[in-house]
Amino acid sequence: MTFTITEVSDFERLITILIEKDPLDQAENRAARRLAQNVNINGFRPGKAPRRMVERVVGRERIRHEAIEDLLGTRLAEIWEETGLEPATRPELNDLLEVSEGIEAKISVSLWPSIEEPPHYVGRQIAIEVLEEASDELVDEQLEQVRELHAELEAVERPAQTGDYVSVDIVASKDDAPLERVSSTGLLYELGTFSVFEGLTENLLGKEAGDVVDFESALSDDALPDEVPGLAEGEVIQVRVAIDEVHQKNLPELNDEWAMENYESTLDEIREQIFTRFNQERLSAMRARFRGALLSELMEEIEVDIPSALVDSRTARTWDSFRRDLEEKGFSVEDYLEEDQVDEETLTEEFRSEAKRRLVMGVLFSAVAEQAEITVEPQEVAEIINQIQAHQDEPSPDLFRGERGNAIVNRLYSDILENKVMGVLMRGAVPTDQDGTLIDLEFPPLPTEETVEAEVVEAEVEQGEK
């Protein structure tokens, strides 16, 4: 079988394969014998019926189709080996033409898109917002929130004040018809905080246990309209509140005794922990912003024609995963579309846009990985699989087998490569503030062969000591 390759676009090829008559006839014989195993033909044992009898049962077109499929599968594997082409999606058979020599098959192939080199990133300045550093005032605010968590409530016999908690029964109605969705019994409400009823705090201030308060209100803008069927948002309703008890909030005194009792640390140690955690969260947030801004800038500079077949394939995979996740939670796609008030076409376009974005990102990562000679070793994936299984209640080796298991393993390879590439990119680029002043995001150095070897030796020594 001979073949020719025509370039349709940068990453799309049309392969024309000539299937001669003799190889086709032989392949049809093999296909007929295979099909004969699964059909009952009077007078013949399974697999022993002649080809003409099999054709009468299954049809000549089916035999030819399977024969061509077998031949093309074998020939395409040889073509990939000969040419070095790497299909990104399943090749698509476009046309079969009868010619004097046999049959001419035309096959569309989408290749993995690539670029010769990534956009320049070493020394590239990326401006991000500088977040506020930890200060004594911020630590005090955090400590006050911790103190609030340990507050105790005490029933008091006095009028309610802002900051008090009141235990109440609420009955909401509209034209004497009760609105059970927003009525409640035994509700503990802090005066001055959010309520679905506008004016609740104002009508309870100064009231005491045993008081009953009637007032008109409207559901807050933050209350979902479908929480109360038949009631328009903002529509005036009647509210009756019966106050059972008034509670004042008693805050603990912040001292070492309280700190040791609740956190086994001194007050200064807790302050230092809050200070450290705040700065770590600040650093993580700024790194995330730097990562996003750097990726966006680099991807905008990449000019690459992503094959539509590849985008379609990724979109279909996203749909399959999305549908499967919903089904595992007991929902359907129809339920989701109705709940979120979105149509299938709009959601598909969102999936296509994200698929294309991820593909362009993959082009960037591949180019950086090749330039920086970044690779992922099987052992690295195996270590992560071991970690996943170690955290499972019942380890399941089958999770990483079969078609879905292969997809998980491939995803792990991609994730590891992505993390390595992002490490190179973020250490190569330069974060600055809006004025161009350099920012230290305190990236740890990337591991080298020497540091990895040292860590292995250290681990072996520790294991030996045990």
Short mmCIF file of C-alpha atoms in Angstrom, two decimals:
data_model
loop_
_atom_site.label_atom_id
_atom_site.label_comp_id
_atom_site.label_asym_id
_atom_site.label_seq_id
_atom_site.Cartn_x
_atom_site.Cartn_y
_atom_site.Cartn_z
CA MET A 1 0.00 0.00 0.00
CA THR A 2 1.35 3.39 -0.98
CA PHE A 3 0.44 6.68 0.63
CA THR A 4 0.76 10.43 0.18
CA ILE A 5 0.50 13.19 2.76
CA THR A 6 -0.99 16.60 1.99
CA GLU A 7 -0.60 19.54 4.36
CA VAL A 8 -4.03 21.08 5.00
CA SER A 9 -2.83 23.51 7.69
CA ASP A 10 0.07 23.75 10.12
CA PHE A 11 -1.23 20.88 12.22
CA GLU A 12 -3.68 19.09 9.93
CA ARG A 13 -2.80 16.50 7.32
CA LEU A 14 -4.76 14.60 4.67
CA ILE A 15 -3.35 11.12 4.17
CA THR A 16 -4.30 9.26 1.00
CA ILE A 17 -3.68 5.51 1.15
CA LEU A 18 -3.99 3.20 -1.85
CA ILE A 19 -5.27 -0.25 -0.92
CA GLU A 20 -4.47 -2.65 -3.76
CA LYS A 21 -6.95 -5.35 -4.78
CA ASP A 22 -4.95 -8.38 -3.60
CA PRO A 23 -4.32 -7.17 -0.03
CA LEU A 24 -7.96 -6.05 0.15
CA ASP A 25 -9.22 -9.47 -0.99
CA GLN A 26 -7.04 -11.23 1.59
CA ALA A 27 -8.25 -8.88 4.33
CA GLU A 28 -11.86 -9.54 3.35
CA ASN A 29 -11.26 -13.29 3.66
CA ARG A 30 -9.87 -12.79 7.16
CA ALA A 31 -12.79 -10.54 8.10
CA ALA A 32 -15.29 -13.11 6.79
CA ARG A 33 -13.69 -15.91 8.84
CA ARG A 34 -13.78 -13.71 11.95
CA LEU A 35 -17.42 -12.76 11.43
CA ALA A 36 -18.35 -16.40 10.77
CA GLN A 37 -17.43 -17.17 14.39
CA ASN A 38 -20.37 -15.10 15.62
CA VAL A 39 -23.15 -16.03 13.15
CA ASN A 40 -25.23 -19.18 12.82
CA ILE A 41 -25.27 -20.60 9.30
CA ASN A 42 -27.17 -23.85 8.78
CA GLY A 43 -24.96 -26.74 7.82
CA PHE A 44 -21.69 -25.15 9.00
CA ARG A 45 -19.87 -25.11 12.29
CA PRO A 46 -18.90 -21.64 13.70
CA GLY A 47 -16.06 -20.20 11.65
CA LYS A 48 -16.25 -22.84 8.90
CA ALA A 49 -18.79 -21.28 6.51
CA PRO A 50 -17.39 -20.09 3.15
CA ARG A 51 -17.11 -16.40 2.48
CA ARG A 52 -20.03 -16.29 0.04
CA MET A 53 -22.36 -17.72 2.73
CA VAL A 54 -21.13 -15.22 5.33
CA GLU A 55 -21.73 -12.38 2.85
CA ARG A 56 -25.36 -13.48 2.47
CA VAL A 57 -25.88 -13.21 6.25
CA VAL A 58 -23.91 -10.10 7.23
CA GLY A 59 -23.66 -8.36 3.84
CA ARG A 60 -20.64 -7.73 1.65
CA GLU A 61 -20.38 -4.09 2.78
CA ARG A 62 -19.79 -5.08 6.39
CA ILE A 63 -17.05 -7.52 5.40
CA ARG A 64 -15.38 -4.87 3.25
CA HIS A 65 -15.73 -2.25 5.99
CA GLU A 66 -14.03 -4.45 8.59
CA ALA A 67 -11.31 -5.44 6.13
CA ILE A 68 -10.53 -1.82 5.27
CA GLU A 69 -10.57 -0.87 8.95
CA ASP A 70 -8.05 -3.62 9.73
CA LEU A 71 -5.78 -2.66 6.84
CA LEU A 72 -5.88 1.04 7.63
CA GLY A 73 -5.17 0.45 11.31
CA THR A 74 -2.05 -1.50 10.47
CA ARG A 75 -0.94 0.89 7.70
CA LEU A 76 -1.46 4.01 9.81
CA ALA A 77 0.70 2.57 12.59
CA GLU A 78 3.42 2.01 9.97
CA ILE A 79 2.99 5.55 8.64
CA TRP A 80 3.39 7.05 12.12
CA GLU A 81 6.57 5.02 12.51
CA GLU A 82 7.92 6.03 9.09
CA THR A 83 7.08 9.74 9.24
CA GLY A 84 7.27 10.51 12.96
CA LEU A 85 3.81 12.10 12.89
CA GLU A 86 1.99 12.15 16.25
CA PRO A 87 -1.81 12.22 15.86
CA ALA A 88 -3.56 14.25 18.57
CA THR A 89 -6.97 12.70 17.90
CA ARG A 90 -8.37 9.57 16.31
CA PRO A 91 -7.80 9.78 12.52
CA GLU A 92 -11.05 10.35 10.61
CA LEU A 93 -11.89 8.48 7.42
CA ASN A 94 -13.23 11.11 5.02
CA ASP A 95 -13.79 9.18 1.81
CA LEU A 96 -13.31 5.88 0.00
CA LEU A 97 -12.85 6.02 -3.77
CA GLU A 98 -12.90 3.10 -6.19
CA VAL A 99 -9.86 3.37 -8.50
CA SER A 100 -8.40 1.02 -11.11
CA GLU A 101 -5.72 -0.28 -8.71
CA GLY A 102 -8.14 -0.86 -5.80
CA ILE A 103 -9.49 1.58 -3.21
CA GLU A 104 -8.18 5.00 -2.28
CA ALA A 105 -8.83 6.00 1.36
CA LYS A 106 -8.62 9.67 2.38
CA ILE A 107 -7.97 10.20 6.10
CA SER A 108 -7.86 13.46 8.06
CA VAL A 109 -5.30 13.67 10.85
CA SER A 110 -4.89 16.38 13.49
CA LEU A 111 -1.40 16.75 14.96
CA TRP A 112 -0.33 18.11 18.30
CA PRO A 113 0.19 21.87 17.82
CA SER A 114 3.61 23.23 18.70
CA ILE A 115 5.80 26.31 18.43
CA GLU A 116 9.52 26.48 17.74
CA GLU A 117 10.28 28.26 20.99
CA PRO A 118 8.27 29.83 23.83
CA PRO A 119 7.87 33.59 24.26
CA HIS A 120 10.81 35.14 26.06
CA TYR A 121 10.22 34.82 29.81
CA VAL A 122 13.64 35.05 31.48
CA GLY A 123 13.86 38.51 33.01
CA ARG A 124 10.35 39.46 31.86
CA GLN A 125 8.81 41.85 34.38
CA ILE A 126 5.27 41.11 35.54
CA ALA A 127 3.50 43.77 37.60
CA ILE A 128 1.15 42.60 40.35
CA GLU A 129 -0.65 44.17 43.29
CA VAL A 130 1.35 44.14 46.52
CA LEU A 131 -0.86 42.90 49.34
CA GLU A 132 -0.73 44.32 52.84
CA GLU A 133 1.85 42.77 55.15
CA ALA A 134 1.04 41.49 58.61
CA SER A 135 1.00 44.18 61.28
CA ASP A 136 0.19 44.39 64.97
CA GLU A 137 -3.21 45.83 64.07
CA LEU A 138 -4.03 42.93 61.74
CA VAL A 139 -2.87 40.41 64.33
CA ASP A 140 -5.07 42.14 66.92
CA GLU A 141 -8.05 41.82 64.56
CA GLN A 142 -7.35 38.11 64.07
CA LEU A 143 -7.01 37.60 67.82
CA GLU A 144 -10.31 39.35 68.37
CA GLN A 145 -11.97 36.97 65.91
CA VAL A 146 -10.45 34.02 67.80
CA ARG A 147 -11.74 35.55 71.03
CA GLU A 148 -15.22 35.83 69.51
CA LEU A 149 -15.18 32.12 68.75
CA HIS A 150 -14.70 31.40 72.46
CA ALA A 151 -17.39 33.80 73.67
CA GLU A 152 -20.02 32.43 76.05
CA LEU A 153 -23.67 33.45 76.08
CA GLU A 154 -25.44 34.38 79.30
CA ALA A 155 -29.18 34.89 79.62
CA VAL A 156 -29.98 38.37 80.97
CA GLU A 157 -33.12 40.13 82.11
CA ARG A 158 -32.79 43.49 80.36
CA PRO A 159 -33.68 45.08 77.01
CA ALA A 160 -31.75 43.73 74.02
CA GLN A 161 -28.74 45.72 72.78
CA THR A 162 -26.63 45.60 69.61
CA GLY A 163 -24.34 42.57 69.83
CA ASP A 164 -26.75 40.60 72.01
CA TYR A 165 -28.19 37.29 70.89
CA VAL A 166 -31.93 36.76 71.07
CA SER A 167 -33.73 33.42 70.97
CA VAL A 168 -36.84 33.99 68.89
CA ASP A 169 -39.73 32.34 67.08
CA ILE A 170 -40.55 34.01 63.75
CA VAL A 171 -43.81 33.67 61.86
CA ALA A 172 -43.89 35.29 58.41
CA SER A 173 -47.10 35.64 56.40
CA LYS A 174 -48.61 37.33 53.37
CA ASP A 175 -52.32 38.26 53.47
CA ASP A 176 -52.73 35.92 56.50
CA ALA A 177 -51.20 33.01 54.55
CA PRO A 178 -48.13 31.63 56.42
CA LEU A 179 -44.77 31.63 54.64
CA GLU A 180 -43.20 28.51 56.10
CA ARG A 181 -40.00 28.74 54.07
CA VAL A 182 -38.84 31.79 55.99
CA SER A 183 -40.53 31.15 59.34
CA SER A 184 -38.49 29.52 62.12
CA THR A 185 -38.65 28.31 65.72
CA GLY A 186 -35.89 28.65 68.31
CA LEU A 187 -33.70 30.84 66.08
CA LEU A 188 -30.66 32.33 67.82
CA TYR A 189 -30.08 35.70 66.13
CA GLU A 190 -27.28 38.21 66.77
CA LEU A 191 -28.59 41.75 66.66
CA GLY A 192 -26.83 43.84 64.04
CA THR A 193 -26.04 40.96 61.67
CA PHE A 194 -27.63 39.96 58.36
CA SER A 195 -31.22 38.75 58.23
CA VAL A 196 -33.49 37.91 55.32
CA PHE A 197 -36.01 40.26 56.95
CA GLU A 198 -35.23 43.93 56.47
CA GLY A 199 -35.48 45.84 59.74
CA LEU A 200 -35.33 42.82 62.05
CA THR A 201 -32.58 44.28 64.27
CA GLU A 202 -34.24 47.71 64.47
CA ASN A 203 -37.54 46.17 65.63
CA LEU A 204 -35.90 44.01 68.30
CA LEU A 205 -33.57 46.58 69.87
CA GLY A 206 -34.83 47.54 73.33
CA LYS A 207 -37.22 44.58 73.57
CA GLU A 208 -37.13 42.01 76.38
CA ALA A 209 -37.84 38.33 76.89
CA GLY A 210 -41.56 37.70 76.57
CA ASP A 211 -42.18 40.57 74.14
CA VAL A 212 -43.96 39.95 70.86
CA VAL A 213 -43.15 42.29 67.98
CA ASP A 214 -45.23 42.73 64.81
CA PHE A 215 -43.89 44.66 61.83
CA GLU A 216 -43.95 44.77 58.06
CA SER A 217 -40.84 43.84 56.13
CA ALA A 218 -39.53 42.77 52.76
CA LEU A 219 -37.16 39.92 52.03
CA SER A 220 -33.58 41.12 51.69
CA ASP A 221 -32.04 41.38 48.21
CA ASP A 222 -29.73 38.53 49.25
CA ALA A 223 -32.67 36.16 49.76
CA LEU A 224 -33.28 33.94 46.76
CA PRO A 225 -36.65 34.66 45.12
CA ASP A 226 -37.41 30.93 44.72
CA GLU A 227 -37.13 30.41 48.49
CA VAL A 228 -40.70 31.66 48.82
CA PRO A 229 -42.86 30.44 45.91
CA GLY A 230 -45.32 33.02 44.65
CA LEU A 231 -43.63 35.91 46.48
CA ALA A 232 -41.81 38.56 44.46
CA GLU A 233 -38.49 39.80 45.77
CA GLY A 234 -38.94 42.98 47.82
CA GLU A 235 -42.69 42.42 48.30
CA VAL A 236 -43.96 43.57 51.71
CA ILE A 237 -44.90 40.78 54.14
CA GLN A 238 -46.01 40.58 57.78
CA VAL A 239 -43.57 39.38 60.43
CA ARG A 240 -44.35 38.39 64.06
CA VAL A 241 -41.37 37.78 66.38
CA ALA A 242 -41.76 36.27 69.84
CA ILE A 243 -38.68 36.82 72.05
CA ASP A 244 -37.91 33.88 74.30
CA GLU A 245 -34.60 35.01 75.84
CA VAL A 246 -31.98 37.75 75.57
CA HIS A 247 -28.34 36.64 75.82
CA GLN A 248 -25.31 38.84 76.30
CA LYS A 249 -21.99 37.76 74.86
CA ASN A 250 -19.17 37.37 77.41
CA LEU A 251 -15.71 37.44 75.83
CA PRO A 252 -12.78 35.69 77.54
CA GLU A 253 -9.83 37.70 78.79
CA LEU A 254 -6.82 37.29 76.51
CA ASN A 255 -3.92 36.07 78.65
CA ASP A 256 -1.45 33.19 78.83
CA GLU A 257 -3.77 31.12 81.01
CA TRP A 258 -6.56 31.26 78.42
CA ALA A 259 -4.08 30.65 75.60
CA MET A 260 -2.53 27.58 77.25
CA GLU A 261 -5.95 26.14 78.13
CA ASN A 262 -7.29 26.41 74.59
CA TYR A 263 -4.20 26.23 72.34
CA GLU A 264 -1.36 24.95 74.56
CA SER A 265 0.64 28.04 73.64
CA THR A 266 1.41 31.38 75.23
CA LEU A 267 -0.37 34.49 73.96
CA ASP A 268 2.85 35.71 72.33
CA GLU A 269 3.24 32.35 70.57
CA ILE A 270 -0.32 32.57 69.25
CA ARG A 271 0.38 36.08 67.99
CA GLU A 272 3.50 34.82 66.23
CA GLN A 273 1.54 31.94 64.68
CA ILE A 274 -1.10 34.35 63.38
CA PHE A 275 1.62 36.65 62.04
CA THR A 276 3.38 33.76 60.26
CA ARG A 277 0.15 32.31 58.81
CA PHE A 278 -0.99 35.70 57.54
CA ASN A 279 2.29 36.31 55.75
CA GLN A 280 2.26 32.80 54.27
CA GLU A 281 -1.27 33.35 52.95
CA ARG A 282 -0.23 36.78 51.64
CA LEU A 283 2.77 35.24 49.86
CA SER A 284 0.64 32.42 48.40
CA ALA A 285 -1.95 34.89 47.11
CA MET A 286 0.72 37.08 45.47
CA ARG A 287 2.38 34.03 43.90
CA ALA A 288 -0.99 32.96 42.48
CA ARG A 289 -1.52 36.43 40.98
CA PHE A 290 1.99 36.40 39.55
CA ARG A 291 1.40 32.95 38.05
CA GLY A 292 -1.89 33.99 36.46
CA ALA A 293 -0.55 37.27 35.08
CA LEU A 294 2.58 35.59 33.69
CA LEU A 295 0.61 32.81 32.01
CA SER A 296 -1.89 35.24 30.50
CA GLU A 297 0.86 37.45 29.08
CA LEU A 298 2.82 34.55 27.59
CA MET A 299 -0.27 32.87 26.11
CA GLU A 300 -1.39 36.10 24.46
CA GLU A 301 1.88 36.15 22.52
CA ILE A 302 1.49 32.59 21.23
CA GLU A 303 0.18 32.45 17.67
CA VAL A 304 -0.86 28.90 16.92
CA ASP A 305 -3.68 27.40 14.88
CA ILE A 306 -5.33 24.78 17.08
CA PRO A 307 -7.04 22.08 14.92
CA SER A 308 -10.81 22.21 15.36
CA ALA A 309 -10.93 18.41 15.66
CA LEU A 310 -8.67 18.62 18.70
CA VAL A 311 -10.85 21.31 20.31
CA ASP A 312 -13.93 19.20 19.56
CA SER A 313 -12.32 16.14 21.14
CA ARG A 314 -11.34 18.02 24.31
CA THR A 315 -14.82 19.56 24.52
CA ALA A 316 -16.44 16.14 24.23
CA ARG A 317 -14.18 14.81 27.00
CA THR A 318 -15.14 17.72 29.22
CA TRP A 319 -18.82 17.00 28.60
CA ASP A 320 -18.32 13.31 29.46
CA SER A 321 -16.50 14.17 32.68
CA PHE A 322 -19.07 16.83 33.59
CA ARG A 323 -21.96 14.43 32.98
CA ARG A 324 -20.29 11.65 34.97
CA ASP A 325 -19.60 13.94 37.94
CA LEU A 326 -23.23 15.07 38.00
CA GLU A 327 -24.50 11.49 37.85
CA GLU A 328 -22.25 10.47 40.75
CA LYS A 329 -23.92 13.22 42.79
CA GLY A 330 -27.38 12.10 41.75
CA PHE A 331 -28.05 14.87 39.23
CA SER A 332 -28.51 15.03 35.49
CA VAL A 333 -27.36 17.59 32.93
CA GLU A 334 -30.97 18.68 32.54
CA ASP A 335 -31.19 19.33 36.31
CA TYR A 336 -28.03 21.45 36.15
CA LEU A 337 -29.15 23.47 33.13
CA GLU A 338 -32.50 24.21 34.77
CA GLU A 339 -30.96 25.08 38.15
CA ASP A 340 -28.34 27.44 36.67
CA GLN A 341 -30.71 28.78 33.99
CA VAL A 342 -28.22 28.15 31.20
CA ASP A 343 -28.75 26.39 27.87
CA GLU A 344 -26.65 23.52 26.53
CA GLU A 345 -25.26 25.59 23.64
CA THR A 346 -23.91 28.27 25.98
CA LEU A 347 -22.31 25.68 28.25
CA THR A 348 -20.75 23.93 25.25
CA GLU A 349 -19.20 27.21 24.10
CA GLU A 350 -17.77 27.70 27.60
CA PHE A 351 -16.28 24.21 27.45
CA ARG A 352 -14.84 24.89 23.97
CA SER A 353 -13.28 28.15 25.09
CA GLU A 354 -11.68 26.47 28.11
CA ALA A 355 -10.53 23.54 25.94
CA LYS A 356 -8.79 25.91 23.53
CA ARG A 357 -7.22 27.85 26.40
CA ARG A 358 -5.90 24.64 27.93
CA LEU A 359 -4.52 23.51 24.56
CA VAL A 360 -2.66 26.78 24.05
CA MET A 361 -1.31 26.41 27.58
CA GLY A 362 -0.17 22.91 26.67
CA VAL A 363 1.67 24.31 23.65
CA LEU A 364 3.45 26.77 25.95
CA PHE A 365 4.37 24.10 28.51
CA SER A 366 5.66 21.73 25.83
CA ALA A 367 7.85 24.44 24.32
CA VAL A 368 9.29 25.43 27.70
CA ALA A 369 9.81 21.79 28.70
CA GLU A 370 11.73 21.10 25.48
CA GLN A 371 13.80 24.26 25.76
CA ALA A 372 14.62 23.70 29.44
CA GLU A 373 14.96 19.90 29.00
CA ILE A 374 12.25 19.17 31.58
CA THR A 375 11.07 15.57 31.77
CA VAL A 376 8.77 13.45 33.96
CA GLU A 377 10.07 10.07 35.07
CA PRO A 378 7.73 7.10 35.65
CA GLN A 379 8.97 6.88 39.24
CA GLU A 380 7.65 10.37 39.94
CA VAL A 381 4.16 9.30 38.87
CA ALA A 382 4.46 6.04 40.82
CA GLU A 383 5.29 7.97 44.00
CA ILE A 384 2.15 10.09 43.68
CA ILE A 385 0.03 7.00 43.01
CA ASN A 386 1.47 5.43 46.17
CA GLN A 387 0.61 8.56 48.14
CA ILE A 388 -2.96 8.54 46.81
CA GLN A 389 -3.41 4.88 47.71
CA ALA A 390 -1.89 5.40 51.16
CA HIS A 391 -4.59 7.99 51.96
CA GLN A 392 -7.45 5.77 50.80
CA ASP A 393 -9.51 3.93 53.40
CA GLU A 394 -9.46 0.88 51.13
CA PRO A 395 -6.62 1.10 48.53
CA SER A 396 -7.91 0.22 45.07
CA PRO A 397 -5.24 -0.72 42.48
CA ASP A 398 -8.04 -0.95 39.89
CA LEU A 399 -8.42 2.85 40.11
CA PHE A 400 -5.28 3.19 37.96
CA ARG A 401 -6.14 0.47 35.44
CA GLY A 402 -8.28 0.36 32.35
CA GLU A 403 -9.29 3.32 30.21
CA ARG A 404 -10.18 5.59 33.13
CA GLY A 405 -7.01 4.56 34.98
CA ASN A 406 -4.89 5.46 31.96
CA ALA A 407 -6.58 8.85 31.84
CA ILE A 408 -5.74 9.43 35.53
CA VAL A 409 -2.10 8.43 35.01
CA ASN A 410 -1.83 10.68 31.95
CA ARG A 411 -3.30 13.51 33.99
CA LEU A 412 -0.70 12.94 36.70
CA TYR A 413 2.07 13.14 34.09
CA SER A 414 0.58 16.41 32.82
CA ASP A 415 0.23 17.84 36.33
CA ILE A 416 3.82 17.02 37.27
CA LEU A 417 5.11 18.50 34.02
CA GLU A 418 2.95 21.60 34.51
CA ASN A 419 4.30 22.13 38.04
CA LYS A 420 7.88 21.75 36.85
CA VAL A 421 7.39 24.14 33.94
CA MET A 422 5.63 26.70 36.12
CA GLY A 423 8.55 26.50 38.55
CA VAL A 424 10.95 27.38 35.73
CA LEU A 425 8.70 30.14 34.36
CA MET A 426 8.05 31.81 37.72
CA ARG A 427 11.71 31.74 38.69
CA GLY A 428 12.70 33.07 35.28
CA ALA A 429 10.30 36.01 35.21
CA VAL A 430 10.54 38.97 37.58
CA PRO A 431 7.62 40.11 39.79
CA THR A 432 7.31 43.85 40.38
CA ASP A 433 4.82 46.27 41.85
CA GLN A 434 2.91 48.76 39.70
CA ASP A 435 5.87 51.18 39.91
CA GLY A 436 8.38 48.62 38.67
CA THR A 437 9.98 47.91 42.05
CA LEU A 438 11.11 44.30 42.36
CA ILE A 439 9.16 42.01 44.71
CA ASP A 440 10.68 39.01 46.47
CA LEU A 441 8.15 36.17 46.38
CA GLU A 442 10.64 33.93 48.18
CA PHE A 443 10.61 31.04 45.72
CA PRO A 444 12.68 28.11 46.99
CA PRO A 445 15.42 27.03 44.57
CA LEU A 446 14.55 24.37 42.02
CA PRO A 447 15.94 20.91 42.84
CA THR A 448 19.11 19.91 41.02
CA GLU A 449 20.58 16.46 40.46
CA GLU A 450 22.97 17.13 43.37
CA THR A 451 20.23 18.15 45.82
CA VAL A 452 18.02 15.21 44.82
CA GLU A 453 20.92 12.80 45.28
CA ALA A 454 21.68 14.33 48.69
CA GLU A 455 18.05 13.92 49.76
CA VAL A 456 18.09 10.26 48.68
CA VAL A 457 21.28 9.59 50.64
CA GLU A 458 19.84 11.36 53.69
CA ALA A 459 16.65 9.30 53.47
CA GLU A 460 18.67 6.07 53.19
CA VAL A 461 20.74 7.04 56.25
CA GLU A 462 17.60 7.78 58.28
CA GLN A 463 16.08 4.46 57.21
CA GLY A 464 19.26 2.65 58.22
CA GLU A 465 19.27 4.30 61.64
CA LYS A 466 15.72 3.09 62.24
#
